[in-house]
Coordinates of C-alpha atoms in Angstrom, one line a residue:
Chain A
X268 CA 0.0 0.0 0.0
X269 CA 1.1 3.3 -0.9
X270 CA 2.1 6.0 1.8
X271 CA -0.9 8.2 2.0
X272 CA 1.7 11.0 3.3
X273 CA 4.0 11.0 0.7
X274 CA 1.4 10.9 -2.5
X275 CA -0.2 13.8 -3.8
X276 CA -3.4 13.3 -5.5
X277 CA -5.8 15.4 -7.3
X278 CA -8.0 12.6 -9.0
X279 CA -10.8 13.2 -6.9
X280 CA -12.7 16.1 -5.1
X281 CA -15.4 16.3 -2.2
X282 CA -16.3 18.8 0.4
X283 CA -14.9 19.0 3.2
X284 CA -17.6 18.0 5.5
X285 CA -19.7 15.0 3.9
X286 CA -23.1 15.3 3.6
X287 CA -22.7 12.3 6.4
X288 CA -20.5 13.9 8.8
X289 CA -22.8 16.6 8.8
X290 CA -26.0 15.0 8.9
X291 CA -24.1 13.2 11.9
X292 CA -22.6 16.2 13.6
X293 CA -26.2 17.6 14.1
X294 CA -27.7 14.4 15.4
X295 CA -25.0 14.3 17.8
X296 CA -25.7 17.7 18.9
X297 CA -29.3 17.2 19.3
X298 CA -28.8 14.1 21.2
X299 CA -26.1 16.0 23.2
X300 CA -28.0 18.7 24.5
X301 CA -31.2 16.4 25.1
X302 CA -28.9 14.3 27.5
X303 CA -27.5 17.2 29.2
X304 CA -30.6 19.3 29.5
X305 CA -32.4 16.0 30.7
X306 CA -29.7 14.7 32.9
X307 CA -29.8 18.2 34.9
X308 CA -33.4 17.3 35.4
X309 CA -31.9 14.0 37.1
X310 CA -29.3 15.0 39.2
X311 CA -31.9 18.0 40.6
X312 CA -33.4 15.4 42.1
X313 CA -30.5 13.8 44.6
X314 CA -27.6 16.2 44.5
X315 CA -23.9 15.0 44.5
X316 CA -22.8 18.4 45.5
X317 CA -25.0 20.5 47.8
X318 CA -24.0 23.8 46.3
X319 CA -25.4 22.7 43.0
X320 CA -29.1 22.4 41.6
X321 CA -29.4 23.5 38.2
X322 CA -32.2 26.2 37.9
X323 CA -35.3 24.8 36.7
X324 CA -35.3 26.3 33.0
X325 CA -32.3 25.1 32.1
X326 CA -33.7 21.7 32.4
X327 CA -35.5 19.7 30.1
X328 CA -38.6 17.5 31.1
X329 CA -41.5 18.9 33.7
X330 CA -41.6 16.3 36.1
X331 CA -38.2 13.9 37.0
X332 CA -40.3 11.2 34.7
X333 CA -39.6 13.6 31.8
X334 CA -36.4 14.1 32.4
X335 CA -35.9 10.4 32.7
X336 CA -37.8 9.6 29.3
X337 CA -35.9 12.4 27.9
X338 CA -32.7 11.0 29.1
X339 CA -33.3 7.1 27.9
X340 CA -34.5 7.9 24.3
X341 CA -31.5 10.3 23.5
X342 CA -29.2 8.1 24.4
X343 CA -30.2 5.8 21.6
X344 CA -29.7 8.7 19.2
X345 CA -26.6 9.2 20.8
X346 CA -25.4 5.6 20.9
X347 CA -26.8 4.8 16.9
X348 CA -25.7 7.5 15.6
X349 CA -21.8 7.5 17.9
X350 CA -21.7 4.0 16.2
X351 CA -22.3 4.8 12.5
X352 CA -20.3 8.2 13.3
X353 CA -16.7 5.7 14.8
X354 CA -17.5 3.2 11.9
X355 CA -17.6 5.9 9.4
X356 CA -14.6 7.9 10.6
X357 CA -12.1 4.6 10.9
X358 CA -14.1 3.3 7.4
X359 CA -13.3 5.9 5.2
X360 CA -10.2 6.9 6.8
X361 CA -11.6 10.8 8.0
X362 CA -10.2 10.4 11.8
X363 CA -6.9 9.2 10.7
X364 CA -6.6 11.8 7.8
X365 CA -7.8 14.6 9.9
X366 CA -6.8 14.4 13.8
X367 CA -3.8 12.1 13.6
X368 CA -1.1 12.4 13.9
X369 CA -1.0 14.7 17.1
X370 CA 2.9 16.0 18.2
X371 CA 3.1 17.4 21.3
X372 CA 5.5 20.5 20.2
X373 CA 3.4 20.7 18.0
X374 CA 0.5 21.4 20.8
X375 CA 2.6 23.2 22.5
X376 CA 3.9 25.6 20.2
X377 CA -0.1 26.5 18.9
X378 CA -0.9 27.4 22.8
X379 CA 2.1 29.7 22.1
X380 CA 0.4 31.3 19.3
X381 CA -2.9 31.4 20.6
X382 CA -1.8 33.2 23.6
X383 CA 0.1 35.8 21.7
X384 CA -3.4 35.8 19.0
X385 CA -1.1 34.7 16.2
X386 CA -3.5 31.3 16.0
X387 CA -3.4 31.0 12.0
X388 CA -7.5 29.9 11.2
X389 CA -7.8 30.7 7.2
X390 CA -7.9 27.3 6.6
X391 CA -10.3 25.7 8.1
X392 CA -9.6 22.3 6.3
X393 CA -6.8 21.7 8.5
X394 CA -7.0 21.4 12.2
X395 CA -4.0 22.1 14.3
X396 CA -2.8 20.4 16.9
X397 CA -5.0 21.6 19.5
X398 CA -7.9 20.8 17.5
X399 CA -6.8 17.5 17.2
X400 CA -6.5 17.4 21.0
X401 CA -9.7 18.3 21.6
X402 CA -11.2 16.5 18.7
X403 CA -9.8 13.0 20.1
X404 CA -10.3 14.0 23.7
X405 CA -14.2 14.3 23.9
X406 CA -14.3 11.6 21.5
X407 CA -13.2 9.0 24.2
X408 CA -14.9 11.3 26.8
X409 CA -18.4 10.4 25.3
X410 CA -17.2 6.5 25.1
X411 CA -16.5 7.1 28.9
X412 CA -19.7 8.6 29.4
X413 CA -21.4 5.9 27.9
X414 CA -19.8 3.2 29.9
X415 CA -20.1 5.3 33.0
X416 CA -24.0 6.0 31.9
X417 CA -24.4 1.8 31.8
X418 CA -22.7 1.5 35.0
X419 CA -25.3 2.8 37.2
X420 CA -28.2 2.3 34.6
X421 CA -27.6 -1.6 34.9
X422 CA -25.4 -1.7 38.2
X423 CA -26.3 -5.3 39.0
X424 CA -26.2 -6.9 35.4
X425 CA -23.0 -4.8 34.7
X426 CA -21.5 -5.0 37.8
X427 CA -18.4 -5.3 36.9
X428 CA -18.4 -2.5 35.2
X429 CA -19.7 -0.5 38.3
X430 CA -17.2 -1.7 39.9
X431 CA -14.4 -0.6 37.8
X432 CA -16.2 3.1 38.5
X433 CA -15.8 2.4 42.2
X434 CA -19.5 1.6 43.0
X435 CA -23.0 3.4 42.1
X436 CA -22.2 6.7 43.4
X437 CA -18.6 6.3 42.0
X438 CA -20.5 5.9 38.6
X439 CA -22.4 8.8 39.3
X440 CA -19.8 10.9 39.6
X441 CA -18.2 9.8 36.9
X442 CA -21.1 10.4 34.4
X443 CA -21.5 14.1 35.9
X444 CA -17.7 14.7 35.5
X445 CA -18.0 13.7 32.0
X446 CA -20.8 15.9 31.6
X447 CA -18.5 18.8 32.8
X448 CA -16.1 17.6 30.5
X449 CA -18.7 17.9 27.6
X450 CA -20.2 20.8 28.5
X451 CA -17.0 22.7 29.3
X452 CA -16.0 21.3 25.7
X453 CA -18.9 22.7 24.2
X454 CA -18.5 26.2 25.7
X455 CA -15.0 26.2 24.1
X456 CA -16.3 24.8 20.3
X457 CA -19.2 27.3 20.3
X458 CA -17.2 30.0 21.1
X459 CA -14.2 29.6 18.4
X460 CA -17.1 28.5 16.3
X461 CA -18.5 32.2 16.3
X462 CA -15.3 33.9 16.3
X463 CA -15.0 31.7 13.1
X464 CA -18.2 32.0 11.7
X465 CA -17.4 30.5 8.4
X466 CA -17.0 26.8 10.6
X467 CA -20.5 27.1 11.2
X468 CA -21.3 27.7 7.2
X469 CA -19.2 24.5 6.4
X470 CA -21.0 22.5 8.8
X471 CA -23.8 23.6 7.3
X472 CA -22.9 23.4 3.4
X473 CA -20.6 21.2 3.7
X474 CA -17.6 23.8 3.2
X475 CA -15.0 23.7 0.5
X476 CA -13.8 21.3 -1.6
X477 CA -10.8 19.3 -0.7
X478 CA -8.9 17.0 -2.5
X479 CA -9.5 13.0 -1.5
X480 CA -6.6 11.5 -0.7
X481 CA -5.6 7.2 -2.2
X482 CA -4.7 4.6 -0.4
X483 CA -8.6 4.2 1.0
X484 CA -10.6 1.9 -1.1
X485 CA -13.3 4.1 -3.2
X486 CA -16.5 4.0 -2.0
X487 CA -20.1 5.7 -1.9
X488 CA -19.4 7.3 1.1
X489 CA -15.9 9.1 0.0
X490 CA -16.7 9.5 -3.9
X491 CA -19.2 12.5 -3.3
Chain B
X71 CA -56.5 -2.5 70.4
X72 CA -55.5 -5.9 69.5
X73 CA -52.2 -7.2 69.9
X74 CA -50.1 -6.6 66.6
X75 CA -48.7 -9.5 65.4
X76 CA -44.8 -9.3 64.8
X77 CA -42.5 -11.7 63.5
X78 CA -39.6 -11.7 65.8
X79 CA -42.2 -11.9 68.8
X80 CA -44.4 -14.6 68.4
X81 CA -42.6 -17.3 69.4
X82 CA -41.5 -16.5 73.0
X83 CA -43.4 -12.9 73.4
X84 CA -47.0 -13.0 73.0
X85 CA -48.0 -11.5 76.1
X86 CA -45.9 -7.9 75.6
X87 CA -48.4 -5.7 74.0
X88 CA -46.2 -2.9 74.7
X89 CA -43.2 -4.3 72.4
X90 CA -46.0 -5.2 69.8
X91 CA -47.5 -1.9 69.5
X92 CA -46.9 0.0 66.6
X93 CA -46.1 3.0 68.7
X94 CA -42.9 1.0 69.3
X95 CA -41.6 2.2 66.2
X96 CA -39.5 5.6 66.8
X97 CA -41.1 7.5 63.8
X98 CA -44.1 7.4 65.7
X99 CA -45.1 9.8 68.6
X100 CA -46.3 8.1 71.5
X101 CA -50.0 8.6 72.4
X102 CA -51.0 9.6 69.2
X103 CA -49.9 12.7 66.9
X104 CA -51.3 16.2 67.9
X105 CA -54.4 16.6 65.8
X106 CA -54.6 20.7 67.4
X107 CA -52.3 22.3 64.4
X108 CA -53.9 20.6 61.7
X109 CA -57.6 21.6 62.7
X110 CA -56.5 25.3 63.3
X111 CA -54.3 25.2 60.0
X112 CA -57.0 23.7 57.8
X113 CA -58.7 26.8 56.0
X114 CA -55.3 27.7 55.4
X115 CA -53.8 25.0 54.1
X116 CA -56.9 24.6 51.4
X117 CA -56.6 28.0 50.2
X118 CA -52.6 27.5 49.4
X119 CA -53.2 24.6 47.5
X120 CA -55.8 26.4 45.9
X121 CA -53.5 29.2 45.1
X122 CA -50.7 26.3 43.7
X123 CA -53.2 24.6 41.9
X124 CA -54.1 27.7 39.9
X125 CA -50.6 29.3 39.9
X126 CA -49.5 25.7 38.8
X127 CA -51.6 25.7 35.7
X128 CA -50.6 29.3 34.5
X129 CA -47.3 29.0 34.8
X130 CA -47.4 24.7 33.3
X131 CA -49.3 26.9 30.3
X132 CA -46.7 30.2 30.2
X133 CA -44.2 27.7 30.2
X134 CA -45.4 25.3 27.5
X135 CA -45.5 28.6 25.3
X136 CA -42.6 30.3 26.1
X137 CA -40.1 27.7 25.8
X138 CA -39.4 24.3 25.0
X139 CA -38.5 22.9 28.1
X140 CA -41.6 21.3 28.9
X141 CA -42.9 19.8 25.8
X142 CA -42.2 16.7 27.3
X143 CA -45.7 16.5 29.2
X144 CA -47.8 17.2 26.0
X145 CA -49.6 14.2 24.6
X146 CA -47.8 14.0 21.4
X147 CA -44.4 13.6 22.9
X148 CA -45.9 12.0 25.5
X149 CA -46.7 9.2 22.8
X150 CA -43.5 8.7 21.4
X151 CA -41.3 9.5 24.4
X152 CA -43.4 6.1 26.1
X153 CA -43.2 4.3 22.7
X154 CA -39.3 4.4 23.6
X155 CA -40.0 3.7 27.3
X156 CA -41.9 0.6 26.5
X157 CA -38.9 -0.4 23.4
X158 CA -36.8 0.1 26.4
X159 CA -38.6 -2.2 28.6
X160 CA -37.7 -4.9 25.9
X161 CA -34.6 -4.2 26.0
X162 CA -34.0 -4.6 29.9
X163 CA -35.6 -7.8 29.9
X164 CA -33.3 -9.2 27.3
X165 CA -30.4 -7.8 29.5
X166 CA -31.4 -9.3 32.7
X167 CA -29.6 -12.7 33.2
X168 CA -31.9 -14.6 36.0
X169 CA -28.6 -16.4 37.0
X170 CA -26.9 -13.0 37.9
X171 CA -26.4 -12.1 41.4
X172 CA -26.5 -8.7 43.0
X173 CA -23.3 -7.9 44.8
X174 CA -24.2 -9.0 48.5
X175 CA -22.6 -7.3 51.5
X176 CA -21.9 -8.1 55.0
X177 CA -23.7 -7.1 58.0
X178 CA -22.0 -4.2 59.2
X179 CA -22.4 -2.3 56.3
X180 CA -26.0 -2.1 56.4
X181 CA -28.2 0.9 57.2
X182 CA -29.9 1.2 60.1
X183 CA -33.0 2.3 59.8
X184 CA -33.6 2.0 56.0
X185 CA -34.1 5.2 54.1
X186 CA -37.6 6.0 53.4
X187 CA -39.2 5.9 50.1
X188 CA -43.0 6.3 48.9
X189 CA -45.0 8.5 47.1
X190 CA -45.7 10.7 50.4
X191 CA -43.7 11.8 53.8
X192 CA -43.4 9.6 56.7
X193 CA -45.1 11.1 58.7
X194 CA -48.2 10.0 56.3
X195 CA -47.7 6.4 56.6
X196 CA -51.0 4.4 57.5
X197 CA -49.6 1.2 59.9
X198 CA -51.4 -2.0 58.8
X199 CA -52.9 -3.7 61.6
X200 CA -51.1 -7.3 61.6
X201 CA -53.9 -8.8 63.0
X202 CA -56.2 -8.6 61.4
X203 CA -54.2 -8.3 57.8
X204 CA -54.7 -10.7 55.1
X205 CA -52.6 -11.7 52.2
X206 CA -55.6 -12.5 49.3
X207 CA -54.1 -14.6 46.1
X208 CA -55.8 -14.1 42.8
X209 CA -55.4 -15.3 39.6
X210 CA -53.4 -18.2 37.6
X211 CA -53.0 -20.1 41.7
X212 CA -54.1 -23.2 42.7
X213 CA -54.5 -22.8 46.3
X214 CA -56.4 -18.9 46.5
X215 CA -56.4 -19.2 50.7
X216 CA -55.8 -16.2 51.7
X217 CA -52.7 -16.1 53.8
X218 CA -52.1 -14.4 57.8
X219 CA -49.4 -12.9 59.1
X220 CA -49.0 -15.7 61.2
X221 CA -48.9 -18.1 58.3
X222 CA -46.1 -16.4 56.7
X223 CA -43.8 -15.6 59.3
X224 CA -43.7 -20.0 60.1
X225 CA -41.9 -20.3 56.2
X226 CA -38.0 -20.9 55.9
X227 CA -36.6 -17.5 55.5
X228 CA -34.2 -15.9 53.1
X229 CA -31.8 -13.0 53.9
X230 CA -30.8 -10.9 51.6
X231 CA -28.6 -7.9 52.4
X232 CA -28.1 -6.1 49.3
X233 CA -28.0 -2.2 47.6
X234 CA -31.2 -0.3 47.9
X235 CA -31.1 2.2 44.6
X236 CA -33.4 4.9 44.0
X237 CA -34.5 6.1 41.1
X238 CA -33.6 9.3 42.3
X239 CA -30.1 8.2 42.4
X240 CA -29.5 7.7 46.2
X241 CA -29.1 4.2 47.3
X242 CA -28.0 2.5 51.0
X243 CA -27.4 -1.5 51.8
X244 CA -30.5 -2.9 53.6
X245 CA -30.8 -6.5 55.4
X246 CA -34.4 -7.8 54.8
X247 CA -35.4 -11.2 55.7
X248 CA -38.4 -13.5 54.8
X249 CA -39.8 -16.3 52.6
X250 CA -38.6 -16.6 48.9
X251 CA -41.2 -15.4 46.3
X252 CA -40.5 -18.1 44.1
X253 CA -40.9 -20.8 47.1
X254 CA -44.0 -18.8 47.9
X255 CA -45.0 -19.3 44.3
X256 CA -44.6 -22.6 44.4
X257 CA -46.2 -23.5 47.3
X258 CA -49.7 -21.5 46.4
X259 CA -49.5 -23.5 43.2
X260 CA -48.5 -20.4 40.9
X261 CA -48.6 -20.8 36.9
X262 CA -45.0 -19.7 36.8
X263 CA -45.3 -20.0 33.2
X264 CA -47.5 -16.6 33.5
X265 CA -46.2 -13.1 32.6
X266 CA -46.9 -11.1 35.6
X267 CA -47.1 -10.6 39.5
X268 CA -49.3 -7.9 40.3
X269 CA -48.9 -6.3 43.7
X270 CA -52.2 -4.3 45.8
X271 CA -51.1 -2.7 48.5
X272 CA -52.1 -1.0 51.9
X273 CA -51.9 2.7 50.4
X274 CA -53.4 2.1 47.5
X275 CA -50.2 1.8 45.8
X276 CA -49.5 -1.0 42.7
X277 CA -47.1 -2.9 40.8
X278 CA -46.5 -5.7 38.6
X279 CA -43.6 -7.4 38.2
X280 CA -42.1 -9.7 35.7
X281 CA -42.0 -13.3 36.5
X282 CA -38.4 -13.9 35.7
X283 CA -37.7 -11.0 38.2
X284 CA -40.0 -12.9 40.5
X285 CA -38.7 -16.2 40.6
X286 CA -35.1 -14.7 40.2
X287 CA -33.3 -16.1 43.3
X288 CA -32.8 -12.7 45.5
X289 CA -36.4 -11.6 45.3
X290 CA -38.2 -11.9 48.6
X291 CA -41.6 -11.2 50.2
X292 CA -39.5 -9.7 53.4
X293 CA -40.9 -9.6 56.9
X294 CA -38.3 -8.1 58.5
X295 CA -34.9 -5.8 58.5
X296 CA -31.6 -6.3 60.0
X297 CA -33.0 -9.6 61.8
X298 CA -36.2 -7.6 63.1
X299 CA -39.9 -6.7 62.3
X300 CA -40.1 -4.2 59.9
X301 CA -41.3 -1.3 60.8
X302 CA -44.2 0.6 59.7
X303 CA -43.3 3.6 57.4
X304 CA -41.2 0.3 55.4
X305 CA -43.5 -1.8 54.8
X306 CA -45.4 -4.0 57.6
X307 CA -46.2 -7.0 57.7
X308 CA -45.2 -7.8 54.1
X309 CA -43.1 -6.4 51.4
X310 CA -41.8 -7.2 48.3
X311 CA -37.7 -6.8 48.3
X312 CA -36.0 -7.5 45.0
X313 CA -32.2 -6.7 44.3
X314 CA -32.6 -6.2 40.6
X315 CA -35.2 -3.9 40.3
X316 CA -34.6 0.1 41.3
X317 CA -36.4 1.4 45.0
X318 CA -39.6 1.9 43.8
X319 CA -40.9 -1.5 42.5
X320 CA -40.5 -3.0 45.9
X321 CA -43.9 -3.0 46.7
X322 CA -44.4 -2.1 50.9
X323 CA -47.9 -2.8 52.5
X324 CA -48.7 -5.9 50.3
X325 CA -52.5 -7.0 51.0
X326 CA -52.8 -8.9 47.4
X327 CA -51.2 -10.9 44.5
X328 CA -52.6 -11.8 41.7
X329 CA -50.5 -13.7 39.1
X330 CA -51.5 -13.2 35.3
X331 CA -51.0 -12.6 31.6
X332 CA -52.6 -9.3 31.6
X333 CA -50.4 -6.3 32.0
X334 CA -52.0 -4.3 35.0
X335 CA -50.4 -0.4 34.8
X336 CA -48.2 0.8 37.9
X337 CA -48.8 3.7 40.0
X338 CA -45.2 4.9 38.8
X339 CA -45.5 3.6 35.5
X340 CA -49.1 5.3 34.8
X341 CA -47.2 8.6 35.3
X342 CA -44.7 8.0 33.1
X343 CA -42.1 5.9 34.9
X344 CA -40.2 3.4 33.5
X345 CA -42.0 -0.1 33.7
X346 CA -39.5 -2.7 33.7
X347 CA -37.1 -0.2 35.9
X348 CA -34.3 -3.0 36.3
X349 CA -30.7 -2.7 37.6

């Protein structure tokens, strides 16, 4: 097989954004922010932290049953559509292509940059290594929070998997920790997302084109 | 007042009214609560919930209007947010293994009282006289006599110390004792080969459970806690205590069981809750 890094290829064009990646990207943020809105709902109802009750319209479902129905239908949007979104991104090649590989003075010298607002962002069809970072981070940070959300959904038939989480409330604290994670993670990608606005347009339209790259068998998905 | 009857007394105590009161329990006042406060706080107390009731319906309507966030209570999502709840019901009962075993814990660990759980305060809980209480049997049974308090408490006994968890997401370790439901089910000549277990209760509460949850082998009709007589506000004489099911399907204040094919709808579930509700 040919070194994808070394060959330069023109043959083929798509956008840089898939009609699937977007279609995906928005079901994933649907799903997202039913979870969290739901799982506020949740947690309002036995607090880990004393301090903290989220105020009432920042939570989705009337009653904690809503919440609860809310919370155990999105995560089957979440879990379909994290499935088809892993499968795709390995299938076609996309995660390797676009978040690997990740050097760390390479992180290192964009926090540089950023700090000093030198953080180059014309081209949006290549994500440095912070991106990448981030990218891969709350990728496994959702797989956590799916294991941790199993944990204490099914604590006796996954047991040991509760157990690995330290016990119910362990698991608890776990899946609200993740949740910080994501939502502190979505703060950040909203935010650069405005101060780029044309990010927004490209998951929208699907953005420019970019060349497709060989060494990744041709199929329907990568041939738009 | 009759004597009420009490499992860990019967043997050797029958005489000691005074242990076998209910007023022995320490969530009870003794002589009776204060009736005074209520009677002078009555008018008052109607005209608040008045004022919630109508309060409550503006702002469930302002609400429904102004944003999205409760769009969960109106019929259609209602529909398709249950539609997923039932799917999801199927999909627990193919994840239960009736071999599995909840984690079990020793006897230092437990919790002592329980925590309280129902669908109202303590301080509302209506003791069951165990005298004169009755389990009836209905449905696919052979033998429909209904059962004493008395009766029960002479069956080999099961303990079962194991994690309470609440839906709410608290949970303790309890210690509760008392025949096997799926010996019991045996013994009353239950069609084990039937869908359901449907549980009436004291309070008016219900719930149904599935049979392979019911014959599963930590899933008792317990009779007492931590090696004594449960106590009122959890559940005497009889309760239902399961390990893989969350808080609130463990039935307290059993009076009847009837086992059947017919689906009977929860208290919780009727609202909304999740049926199957398994751990």
């Amino acid at each position: 097989m040919t070194d994808p890094l070394t060959v330069k290829s023109t043959r083929r064009h798509r956008k840089l954004h898939p009609i699937a990646v977007r279609t995906m990207h928005w079901i994933n943020a649907i799903a997202m922010i039913m979870l969290i809105g739901s799982g506020w709902k949740i947690y309002n109802d036995e607090v880990l932290f004393g301090w903290l009750h989220f105020p009432d319209w920042m939570t989705f479902g009337h009653w904690a049953q809503h919440g609860l129905q809310i919370h155990f239908a999105a995560m089957w949007l979440l879990f379909v559509n994290g499935l088809c979104y892993v499968f795709y991104g390995v299938y076609t090649g996309r995660f390797r292509r676009k978040l690997l590989p990740i050097w760390p003075a390479e992180i290192v010298a964009n926090v540089r940059d950023a700090l000093r607002f030198k953080l180059a962002h014309d081209d949006i069809t290549h994500y440095n290594a912070v991106q990448k970072t981030l990218y891969v981070g709350i990728m496994l940070v959702i797989v956590l929070q799916v294991l941790s959300g199993l944990a204490i959904w099914k604590p006796v038939q996954f047991q040991e998997l509760t157990a690995l989480f330290f016990g119910f409330q362990g698991g608890r604290l776990a899946h609200f920790i993740g949740m910080a994670a994501i939502v502190g993670f979505l703060i950040v990608h909203v935010a650069l997302a405005l101060l780029v606005p044309k990010t927004i347009g490209a998951m929208i339209t699907g953005g420019p084109d970019v060349p497709d790259e060989p060494g990744v068998a041709p199929h329907p998905a990568s041939a738009e | 007042m009759s004597p009420v009857l009490r499992p860990t007394l019967l043997p050797q105590n029958n005489g000691q009214t005074a242990m076998a009161s209910p007023s022995r329990s320490i969530f009870r006042p003794k002589g009776g609560i204060d009736q005074s406060p209520l009677d002078e706080g009555r008018k008052l107390v109607a005209d608040i919930n008045r004022r919630n009731l109508l309060r409550g319906t503006v702002s469930l309507g302002a609400l429904t209007m102004l944003t999205g966030c409760t769009v969960s209570d109106t019929d259609a999502v209602q529909t398709v947010l249950r539609a997923v709840s039932d799917f999801n019901d199927g999909v627990q009962a193919l994840l239960f293994d009736p071999k599995k075993l909840a984690p079990t814990y020793s006897a230092d660990q437990v919790v002592k009282p329980p925590r309280f759980n129902a669908y109202y305060e303590i301080e509302d809980v209506k003791p069951v006289d165990g005298a004169s209480w009755k389990l009836e049997l209905a449905g696919l049974v052979d033998n429909k006599a209904p059962w004493t308090a008395e009766q029960i408490y002479k069956l080999p006994e099961q303990e079962l110390i194991v994690r309470h968890i609440c839906v709410e997401g608290w949970d303790y370790i309890g210690q509760w004792s008392g025949p096997s439901l799926s010996d019991f089910l045996k013994r009353i000549g239950a069609d084990t080969r039937a869908r359901y277990i449907a549980f009436k209760c004291a309070d008016g509460y219900t719930e149904t459970l599935d049979m392979a949850t019911a014959l599963h082998p930590q899933t008792i009709l317990a009779t007492k806690y931590a090696g004594e007589a449960i106590t009122d506000p959890f559940g005497f004489p009889l309760r239902l205590r399961t390990s893989t099911k969350l808080g609130f399907k463990n039935a307290k204040w059993i009076t009847a069981m009837e086992v059947t094919n017919t689906f009977i709808p929860t208290f919780w579930s009727k609202q909304g809750f999740n049926w199957f509700a398994g751990l």
